[in-house]
Amino acid sequence: MGKQCVVLVTFPSCQLLDIAGPLDVFEAATRVVPRACYQTVIVSVNGGPVSSTSGLSLTTTPIASVRSPIDTLVIVGGDGTAEASHDADLLRHVRRLASRANRVTAVCTGAFVLAATGLLDKHRAVTHWEWCDLLQHMYPEVTVESEPIYVRDGNVWTSAGVTAGIDLALALVAEDHGNAAANRVARQLVVYLRRSGGQAQYSIPLAAQSIDDGHLLTSILSWVVDHLDSNLTVNALANRAHLSQRQFSRVFTAHVGTTPARYIEALRIEAARRLLETTTKPMEAIAAACGFGTPETMNRAFRRRTNTTPTGHRKHFGMCDGLGGSDERVAVM
DNA sequence: ATATCTCCCCGCCAAA
DNA sequence: TCTTTGGCGGGGAGAT
């Protein structure tokens, strides 16, 4: 796959996260996915500095100067969309770029700008939950859905509120380079909650999503987190999936981006960490609850994957010793 | 600390 | 022929 040009369209009072989220996803993808190469450019009607709602100002290039073929066009959201959707210049340029782009997308209230160009007509779309009704009212031609985190209709993709832009961008990466690649990116960014377009957000790290198929694995993955103390050898899981070990391993790795055993161990560690942080159970009990044969096994896994020990982790993040729980995370996979 | 045993993972080939 | 699947074997890591 060659270079893919991603154009992010901004305007005064846009939402910083709408830009930063996808931007970082594409950047990370380029870094950690071997064949991915996204080139991003941030544009506005006049170019130059554009201030976001948070006050931070962006350097942009004039939208008229975009010449190269466009892979993905991203319209960001923010307070400024109300005004932007009446900016004839902007709309004209968006239409022009959209006609040359493989994919046209909007994050959050960016959908309003897209709708104003007419590009959303006859398409299913979503926006920030707070604005779905208004969008539908203003643009009856658009089929507004309010549930999903993001919606794909042909080559038009829209996403719900701000951070859903990250999920949207991950979905785009998944389309280009596969689920495993998207998961790798998510992990890289420590978005340990990659959400499916569907809606339900899973409480499992990177687990039960999978944009297209995967129902096979999805059910197993979600079953697994509640049965960490069971026998979760590759063999056992393969049986559950009615596949040979060999095939199961292959399918698993392709979809999840990690080998079965590694993934299971990561889940176990994460579960153990939570118990260490939030309970005062003895190591013995925690190890057993998380599926480690012995506390010693848990110890080694801990050492290998983090740079602490269970005891050390409890000292830092545990309940005793002052400071209650903590939001800090240690990368685990 | 060591030895033995188990499981994982991946390349390779053959069958479907 | 091309793709998917299953089985085998071994190197190697880790568990007991």
Short mmCIF file of C-alpha atoms (C1' of nucleotides) in Angstrom, two decimals:
data_model
loop_
_atom_site.label_atom_id
_atom_site.label_comp_id
_atom_site.label_asym_id
_atom_site.label_seq_id
_atom_site.Cartn_x
_atom_site.Cartn_y
_atom_site.Cartn_z
CA MET A 1 0.00 0.00 0.00
CA GLY A 2 1.46 3.32 -1.02
CA LYS A 3 1.28 6.64 0.65
CA GLN A 4 -2.20 7.62 1.77
CA CYS A 5 -2.98 11.27 2.05
CA VAL A 6 -5.30 12.24 4.88
CA VAL A 7 -6.69 15.74 4.80
CA LEU A 8 -8.15 17.17 7.99
CA VAL A 9 -10.42 20.14 7.44
CA THR A 10 -10.54 22.71 10.22
CA PHE A 11 -12.11 26.10 10.84
CA PRO A 12 -12.18 28.59 13.69
CA SER A 13 -13.38 27.13 17.00
CA CYS A 14 -12.95 23.52 16.05
CA GLN A 15 -12.46 20.86 18.63
CA LEU A 16 -8.85 20.02 19.25
CA LEU A 17 -9.48 16.39 20.13
CA ASP A 18 -11.32 15.79 16.90
CA ILE A 19 -8.12 16.59 15.11
CA ALA A 20 -5.58 15.25 17.54
CA GLY A 21 -7.25 11.88 17.92
CA PRO A 22 -7.29 10.81 14.29
CA LEU A 23 -4.00 12.56 13.69
CA ASP A 24 -2.24 10.50 16.31
CA VAL A 25 -3.89 7.31 15.16
CA PHE A 26 -2.61 7.82 11.64
CA GLU A 27 0.79 8.81 12.87
CA ALA A 28 1.04 5.79 15.14
CA ALA A 29 -0.19 3.52 12.38
CA THR A 30 2.54 4.76 10.12
CA ARG A 31 5.01 4.00 12.85
CA VAL A 32 3.91 0.58 14.00
CA VAL A 33 2.17 -0.94 11.02
CA PRO A 34 4.76 -2.10 8.53
CA ARG A 35 2.98 -1.31 5.30
CA ALA A 36 1.05 1.72 6.46
CA CYS A 37 2.08 5.17 5.37
CA TYR A 38 -0.35 7.96 6.14
CA GLN A 39 0.53 11.48 5.30
CA THR A 40 -1.60 13.99 7.12
CA VAL A 41 -2.26 17.59 6.29
CA ILE A 42 -4.33 20.03 8.26
CA VAL A 43 -6.14 22.60 6.19
CA SER A 44 -8.46 25.58 6.58
CA VAL A 45 -10.02 27.98 4.12
CA ASN A 46 -7.36 30.61 4.41
CA GLY A 47 -4.53 28.65 5.89
CA GLY A 48 -2.48 30.05 8.74
CA PRO A 49 -3.34 29.79 12.41
CA VAL A 50 -6.74 28.48 13.37
CA SER A 51 -7.79 28.54 16.98
CA SER A 52 -9.51 25.59 18.56
CA THR A 53 -12.21 25.85 21.20
CA SER A 54 -9.64 25.17 23.88
CA GLY A 55 -7.60 28.13 22.74
CA LEU A 56 -4.72 26.15 21.34
CA SER A 57 -4.02 27.32 17.85
CA LEU A 58 -3.20 25.14 14.87
CA THR A 59 -0.98 25.78 11.94
CA THR A 60 -2.89 25.02 8.78
CA THR A 61 -2.33 25.16 5.07
CA PRO A 62 -4.82 26.74 2.69
CA ILE A 63 -7.41 24.27 1.54
CA ALA A 64 -7.06 25.44 -2.04
CA SER A 65 -3.47 24.29 -2.10
CA VAL A 66 -4.27 20.61 -1.72
CA ARG A 67 -3.31 19.06 -4.99
CA SER A 68 -2.25 15.50 -4.37
CA PRO A 69 -4.78 12.69 -4.60
CA ILE A 70 -6.68 12.32 -1.39
CA ASP A 71 -7.32 9.07 0.34
CA THR A 72 -9.30 10.21 3.33
CA LEU A 73 -11.00 13.50 3.97
CA VAL A 74 -11.78 14.26 7.60
CA ILE A 75 -14.10 17.06 8.65
CA VAL A 76 -13.61 17.86 12.30
CA GLY A 77 -16.22 19.15 14.70
CA GLY A 78 -16.51 21.80 17.37
CA ASP A 79 -18.48 24.91 18.21
CA GLY A 80 -17.38 26.46 14.97
CA THR A 81 -19.37 24.06 12.84
CA ALA A 82 -22.46 26.24 13.04
CA GLU A 83 -20.65 29.02 11.31
CA ALA A 84 -18.56 26.77 9.12
CA SER A 85 -21.59 25.14 7.61
CA HIS A 86 -22.58 28.54 6.23
CA ASP A 87 -19.20 29.31 4.82
CA ALA A 88 -19.76 28.95 1.10
CA ASP A 89 -16.06 28.93 0.38
CA LEU A 90 -15.42 26.13 2.79
CA LEU A 91 -18.33 24.08 1.51
CA ARG A 92 -17.21 24.47 -2.04
CA HIS A 93 -13.72 23.31 -1.21
CA VAL A 94 -15.03 20.40 0.80
CA ARG A 95 -17.16 19.28 -2.10
CA ARG A 96 -14.22 19.58 -4.42
CA LEU A 97 -11.93 17.55 -2.19
CA ALA A 98 -14.60 15.03 -1.38
CA SER A 99 -15.13 14.25 -5.01
CA ARG A 100 -11.50 13.27 -5.26
CA ALA A 101 -11.28 11.36 -2.02
CA ASN A 102 -11.64 7.64 -1.51
CA ARG A 103 -13.31 8.17 1.82
CA VAL A 104 -15.14 11.09 3.28
CA THR A 105 -15.47 11.27 7.03
CA ALA A 106 -16.68 13.59 9.76
CA VAL A 107 -15.94 13.55 13.44
CA CYS A 108 -18.53 14.66 15.97
CA THR A 109 -20.36 17.77 14.81
CA GLY A 110 -18.26 17.87 11.69
CA ALA A 111 -21.24 15.98 10.33
CA PHE A 112 -23.08 19.29 10.16
CA VAL A 113 -20.54 20.68 7.75
CA LEU A 114 -20.64 17.55 5.69
CA ALA A 115 -24.41 17.61 5.69
CA ALA A 116 -24.37 21.22 4.55
CA THR A 117 -22.45 20.22 1.46
CA GLY A 118 -25.15 17.75 0.61
CA LEU A 119 -22.71 14.88 0.76
CA LEU A 120 -24.61 13.16 3.51
CA ASP A 121 -27.91 13.15 1.66
CA LYS A 122 -29.35 9.67 1.35
CA HIS A 123 -26.65 8.39 3.67
CA ARG A 124 -26.76 7.01 7.15
CA ALA A 125 -24.78 9.11 9.58
CA VAL A 126 -24.21 9.80 13.22
CA THR A 127 -23.01 12.72 15.28
CA HIS A 128 -22.59 13.67 18.91
CA TRP A 129 -25.64 12.36 20.77
CA GLU A 130 -26.59 15.81 21.88
CA TRP A 131 -26.95 16.99 18.30
CA CYS A 132 -28.50 14.04 16.54
CA ASP A 133 -32.00 15.46 16.67
CA LEU A 134 -30.93 18.81 15.34
CA LEU A 135 -28.97 17.25 12.54
CA GLN A 136 -31.94 15.18 11.52
CA HIS A 137 -34.21 18.20 11.69
CA MET A 138 -31.96 20.40 9.64
CA TYR A 139 -31.14 17.76 7.07
CA PRO A 140 -34.12 15.49 6.54
CA GLU A 141 -32.38 13.81 3.63
CA VAL A 142 -29.86 12.32 6.00
CA THR A 143 -30.66 9.17 7.90
CA VAL A 144 -29.39 10.04 11.33
CA GLU A 145 -28.69 7.20 13.69
CA SER A 146 -28.07 8.11 17.28
CA GLU A 147 -26.78 4.90 18.80
CA PRO A 148 -23.54 3.88 17.16
CA ILE A 149 -20.15 5.26 17.92
CA TYR A 150 -19.48 5.50 14.26
CA VAL A 151 -21.34 4.70 11.10
CA ARG A 152 -20.09 3.68 7.73
CA ASP A 153 -22.27 4.05 4.72
CA GLY A 154 -20.36 3.30 1.58
CA ASN A 155 -17.38 5.59 1.54
CA VAL A 156 -18.92 8.03 3.96
CA TRP A 157 -18.02 7.58 7.60
CA THR A 158 -19.23 9.63 10.52
CA SER A 159 -18.52 9.34 14.20
CA ALA A 160 -20.14 10.35 17.44
CA GLY A 161 -18.64 12.72 19.97
CA VAL A 162 -15.01 13.74 20.02
CA THR A 163 -13.09 10.73 21.20
CA ALA A 164 -15.12 8.52 18.94
CA GLY A 165 -12.95 10.09 16.28
CA ILE A 166 -10.21 7.83 17.54
CA ASP A 167 -12.44 4.82 17.11
CA LEU A 168 -13.33 6.01 13.65
CA ALA A 169 -9.71 6.45 12.69
CA LEU A 170 -8.90 3.01 14.05
CA ALA A 171 -11.70 1.60 11.94
CA LEU A 172 -10.20 3.25 8.89
CA VAL A 173 -6.84 1.74 9.69
CA ALA A 174 -8.58 -1.60 10.16
CA GLU A 175 -10.11 -1.31 6.75
CA ASP A 176 -6.76 -0.54 5.20
CA HIS A 177 -4.52 -2.92 7.06
CA GLY A 178 -6.67 -5.32 8.99
CA ASN A 179 -7.88 -5.68 12.52
CA ALA A 180 -4.62 -6.84 13.91
CA ALA A 181 -2.96 -3.68 12.67
CA ALA A 182 -5.63 -1.48 14.21
CA ASN A 183 -5.27 -3.29 17.49
CA ARG A 184 -1.59 -2.78 17.41
CA VAL A 185 -2.13 0.92 16.92
CA ALA A 186 -4.67 1.05 19.72
CA ARG A 187 -2.27 -0.69 21.99
CA GLN A 188 0.48 1.65 20.98
CA LEU A 189 -1.66 4.59 21.95
CA VAL A 190 -2.79 2.79 25.08
CA VAL A 191 -6.35 3.12 23.93
CA TYR A 192 -6.98 -0.14 25.64
CA LEU A 193 -10.62 0.22 24.85
CA ARG A 194 -11.05 -0.06 21.17
CA ARG A 195 -14.74 0.18 20.57
CA SER A 196 -16.72 -1.35 17.80
CA GLY A 197 -18.97 0.78 15.68
CA GLY A 198 -21.95 -1.09 17.05
CA GLN A 199 -22.29 0.85 20.26
CA ALA A 200 -21.77 -1.31 23.30
CA GLN A 201 -18.54 -0.44 24.88
CA TYR A 202 -16.80 -3.43 26.23
CA SER A 203 -15.11 -3.56 29.56
CA ILE A 204 -12.44 -5.72 28.10
CA PRO A 205 -9.13 -4.43 26.90
CA LEU A 206 -9.02 -4.61 23.14
CA ALA A 207 -11.05 -7.71 23.30
CA ALA A 208 -14.44 -8.17 21.85
CA GLN A 209 -14.41 -5.73 19.02
CA SER A 210 -13.74 -6.66 15.44
CA ILE A 211 -15.39 -4.62 12.83
CA ASP A 212 -16.54 -7.13 10.28
CA ASP A 213 -16.61 -10.77 11.20
CA GLY A 214 -15.04 -12.42 14.16
CA HIS A 215 -18.25 -13.59 15.79
CA LEU A 216 -16.36 -16.78 16.18
CA LEU A 217 -13.75 -15.17 18.33
CA THR A 218 -15.90 -12.49 19.82
CA SER A 219 -17.93 -14.88 21.86
CA ILE A 220 -14.87 -16.71 23.02
CA LEU A 221 -13.04 -13.56 23.89
CA SER A 222 -15.85 -12.29 26.00
CA TRP A 223 -16.31 -15.65 27.63
CA VAL A 224 -12.69 -15.86 28.50
CA VAL A 225 -12.53 -12.73 30.63
CA ASP A 226 -15.08 -14.19 32.99
CA HIS A 227 -13.30 -17.51 33.21
CA LEU A 228 -9.72 -16.60 33.75
CA ASP A 229 -9.40 -19.33 36.31
CA SER A 230 -10.33 -22.03 33.83
CA ASN A 231 -8.08 -23.99 31.60
CA LEU A 232 -7.36 -21.57 28.80
CA THR A 233 -4.72 -23.43 26.91
CA VAL A 234 -4.69 -23.07 23.18
CA ASN A 235 -6.06 -26.57 22.99
CA ALA A 236 -9.02 -25.80 25.22
CA LEU A 237 -9.84 -22.61 23.34
CA ALA A 238 -9.53 -24.32 20.00
CA ASN A 239 -12.02 -26.95 21.08
CA ARG A 240 -14.39 -24.29 22.17
CA ALA A 241 -14.11 -22.75 18.73
CA HIS A 242 -14.41 -26.11 16.99
CA LEU A 243 -11.15 -25.55 15.22
CA SER A 244 -7.86 -27.30 15.22
CA GLN A 245 -5.19 -25.77 17.39
CA ARG A 246 -3.30 -24.76 14.34
CA GLN A 247 -6.17 -22.99 12.68
CA PHE A 248 -7.34 -21.42 15.88
CA SER A 249 -3.95 -19.93 16.47
CA ARG A 250 -3.88 -18.53 13.01
CA VAL A 251 -7.32 -17.00 13.14
CA PHE A 252 -6.74 -15.66 16.60
CA THR A 253 -3.50 -13.97 15.76
CA ALA A 254 -4.93 -12.49 12.61
CA HIS A 255 -7.85 -10.91 14.44
CA VAL A 256 -6.48 -10.00 17.79
CA GLY A 257 -2.95 -9.16 16.82
CA THR A 258 -1.41 -11.29 19.53
CA THR A 259 -0.97 -14.99 19.95
CA PRO A 260 -3.50 -16.78 22.16
CA ALA A 261 -1.23 -17.56 25.07
CA ARG A 262 0.23 -14.10 25.17
CA TYR A 263 -3.20 -12.57 25.09
CA ILE A 264 -4.50 -14.78 27.87
CA GLU A 265 -1.53 -13.97 29.99
CA ALA A 266 -2.09 -10.27 29.42
CA LEU A 267 -5.68 -10.62 30.56
CA ARG A 268 -4.60 -12.52 33.63
CA ILE A 269 -2.05 -9.95 34.55
CA GLU A 270 -4.56 -7.19 34.14
CA ALA A 271 -7.06 -8.99 36.32
CA ALA A 272 -4.39 -9.63 38.92
CA ARG A 273 -3.41 -5.99 38.88
CA ARG A 274 -6.94 -4.95 39.55
CA LEU A 275 -7.22 -7.32 42.47
CA LEU A 276 -3.93 -6.15 43.85
CA GLU A 277 -5.07 -2.57 43.66
CA THR A 278 -8.54 -2.97 45.02
CA THR A 279 -8.36 -5.81 47.51
CA THR A 280 -6.11 -7.09 50.22
CA LYS A 281 -6.46 -10.72 49.24
CA PRO A 282 -3.40 -12.85 49.69
CA MET A 283 -1.27 -13.59 46.66
CA GLU A 284 -2.35 -17.17 46.79
CA ALA A 285 -5.98 -16.23 46.24
CA ILE A 286 -5.26 -13.70 43.54
CA ALA A 287 -3.09 -16.09 41.61
CA ALA A 288 -5.78 -18.72 41.76
CA ALA A 289 -8.55 -16.33 40.80
CA CYS A 290 -6.64 -15.17 37.76
CA GLY A 291 -5.66 -18.58 36.54
CA PHE A 292 -2.03 -18.66 37.57
CA GLY A 293 -1.18 -22.08 38.88
CA THR A 294 0.87 -20.76 41.74
CA PRO A 295 1.81 -17.37 43.15
CA GLU A 296 5.26 -17.97 41.84
CA THR A 297 4.00 -18.30 38.30
CA MET A 298 2.15 -15.06 38.69
CA ASN A 299 5.31 -13.51 39.98
CA ARG A 300 7.32 -14.46 36.98
CA ALA A 301 4.67 -13.33 34.54
CA PHE A 302 4.54 -10.03 36.36
CA ARG A 303 8.26 -9.57 36.21
CA ARG A 304 8.33 -10.41 32.57
CA ARG A 305 5.57 -8.15 31.40
CA THR A 306 5.83 -5.21 33.72
CA ASN A 307 8.85 -4.15 35.58
CA THR A 308 7.43 -4.81 38.96
CA THR A 309 6.32 -7.65 41.12
CA PRO A 310 2.83 -8.19 42.50
CA THR A 311 3.94 -6.99 45.90
CA GLY A 312 5.62 -3.99 44.41
CA HIS A 313 2.56 -3.14 42.42
CA ARG A 314 0.37 -3.35 45.48
CA LYS A 315 2.71 -1.09 47.36
CA HIS A 316 2.43 1.57 44.68
CA PHE A 317 -1.17 1.32 43.72
CA GLY A 318 -2.83 -0.64 46.46
CA MET A 319 -5.28 0.43 49.09
CA CYS A 320 -3.04 0.41 52.09
CA ASP A 321 -0.36 3.02 52.34
CA GLY A 322 -2.24 6.21 51.85
CA LEU A 323 -3.34 7.17 48.48
CA GLY A 324 -6.20 4.88 47.48
CA GLY A 325 -6.61 3.65 43.96
CA SER A 326 -4.95 5.23 41.05
CA ASP A 327 -5.60 5.68 37.40
CA GLU A 328 -2.09 4.93 36.37
CA ARG A 329 -1.65 2.16 33.93
CA VAL A 330 1.26 0.07 32.96
CA ALA A 331 1.39 -1.19 29.43
CA VAL A 332 0.86 -4.86 29.52
CA MET A 333 0.82 -6.41 26.13
"C1'" DA B 1 19.54 -24.18 41.61
"C1'" DT B 2 18.51 -27.96 38.68
"C1'" DA B 3 16.09 -31.27 35.98
"C1'" DT B 4 12.18 -32.79 33.85
"C1'" DC B 5 7.88 -32.03 31.90
"C1'" DT B 6 4.40 -29.11 29.44
"C1'" DC B 7 2.87 -25.94 26.44
"C1'" DC B 8 3.40 -22.53 22.80
"C1'" DC B 9 4.24 -21.17 18.32
"C1'" DC B 10 5.54 -21.34 13.72
"C1'" DG B 11 7.32 -23.27 9.34
"C1'" DC B 12 6.13 -26.71 6.31
"C1'" DC B 13 3.39 -29.92 3.78
"C1'" DA B 14 -0.70 -32.31 2.45
"C1'" DA B 15 -5.60 -32.57 2.07
"C1'" DA B 16 -9.92 -30.39 1.19
"C1'" DT C 1 -5.13 -23.08 -9.50
"C1'" DC C 2 -5.92 -20.60 -5.31
"C1'" DT C 3 -7.37 -20.59 -0.60
"C1'" DT C 4 -8.44 -22.58 3.75
"C1'" DT C 5 -7.66 -26.04 7.08
"C1'" DG C 6 -5.43 -29.73 9.76
"C1'" DG C 7 -1.51 -32.25 11.31
"C1'" DC C 8 3.41 -32.80 12.42
"C1'" DG C 9 7.74 -31.65 14.43
"C1'" DG C 10 11.00 -29.12 16.71
"C1'" DG C 11 13.02 -25.18 19.02
"C1'" DG C 12 12.37 -22.86 22.88
"C1'" DA C 13 10.22 -20.71 26.91
"C1'" DG C 14 8.31 -21.48 31.01
"C1'" DA C 15 6.14 -24.34 34.90
"C1'" DT C 16 6.55 -27.55 38.53
#
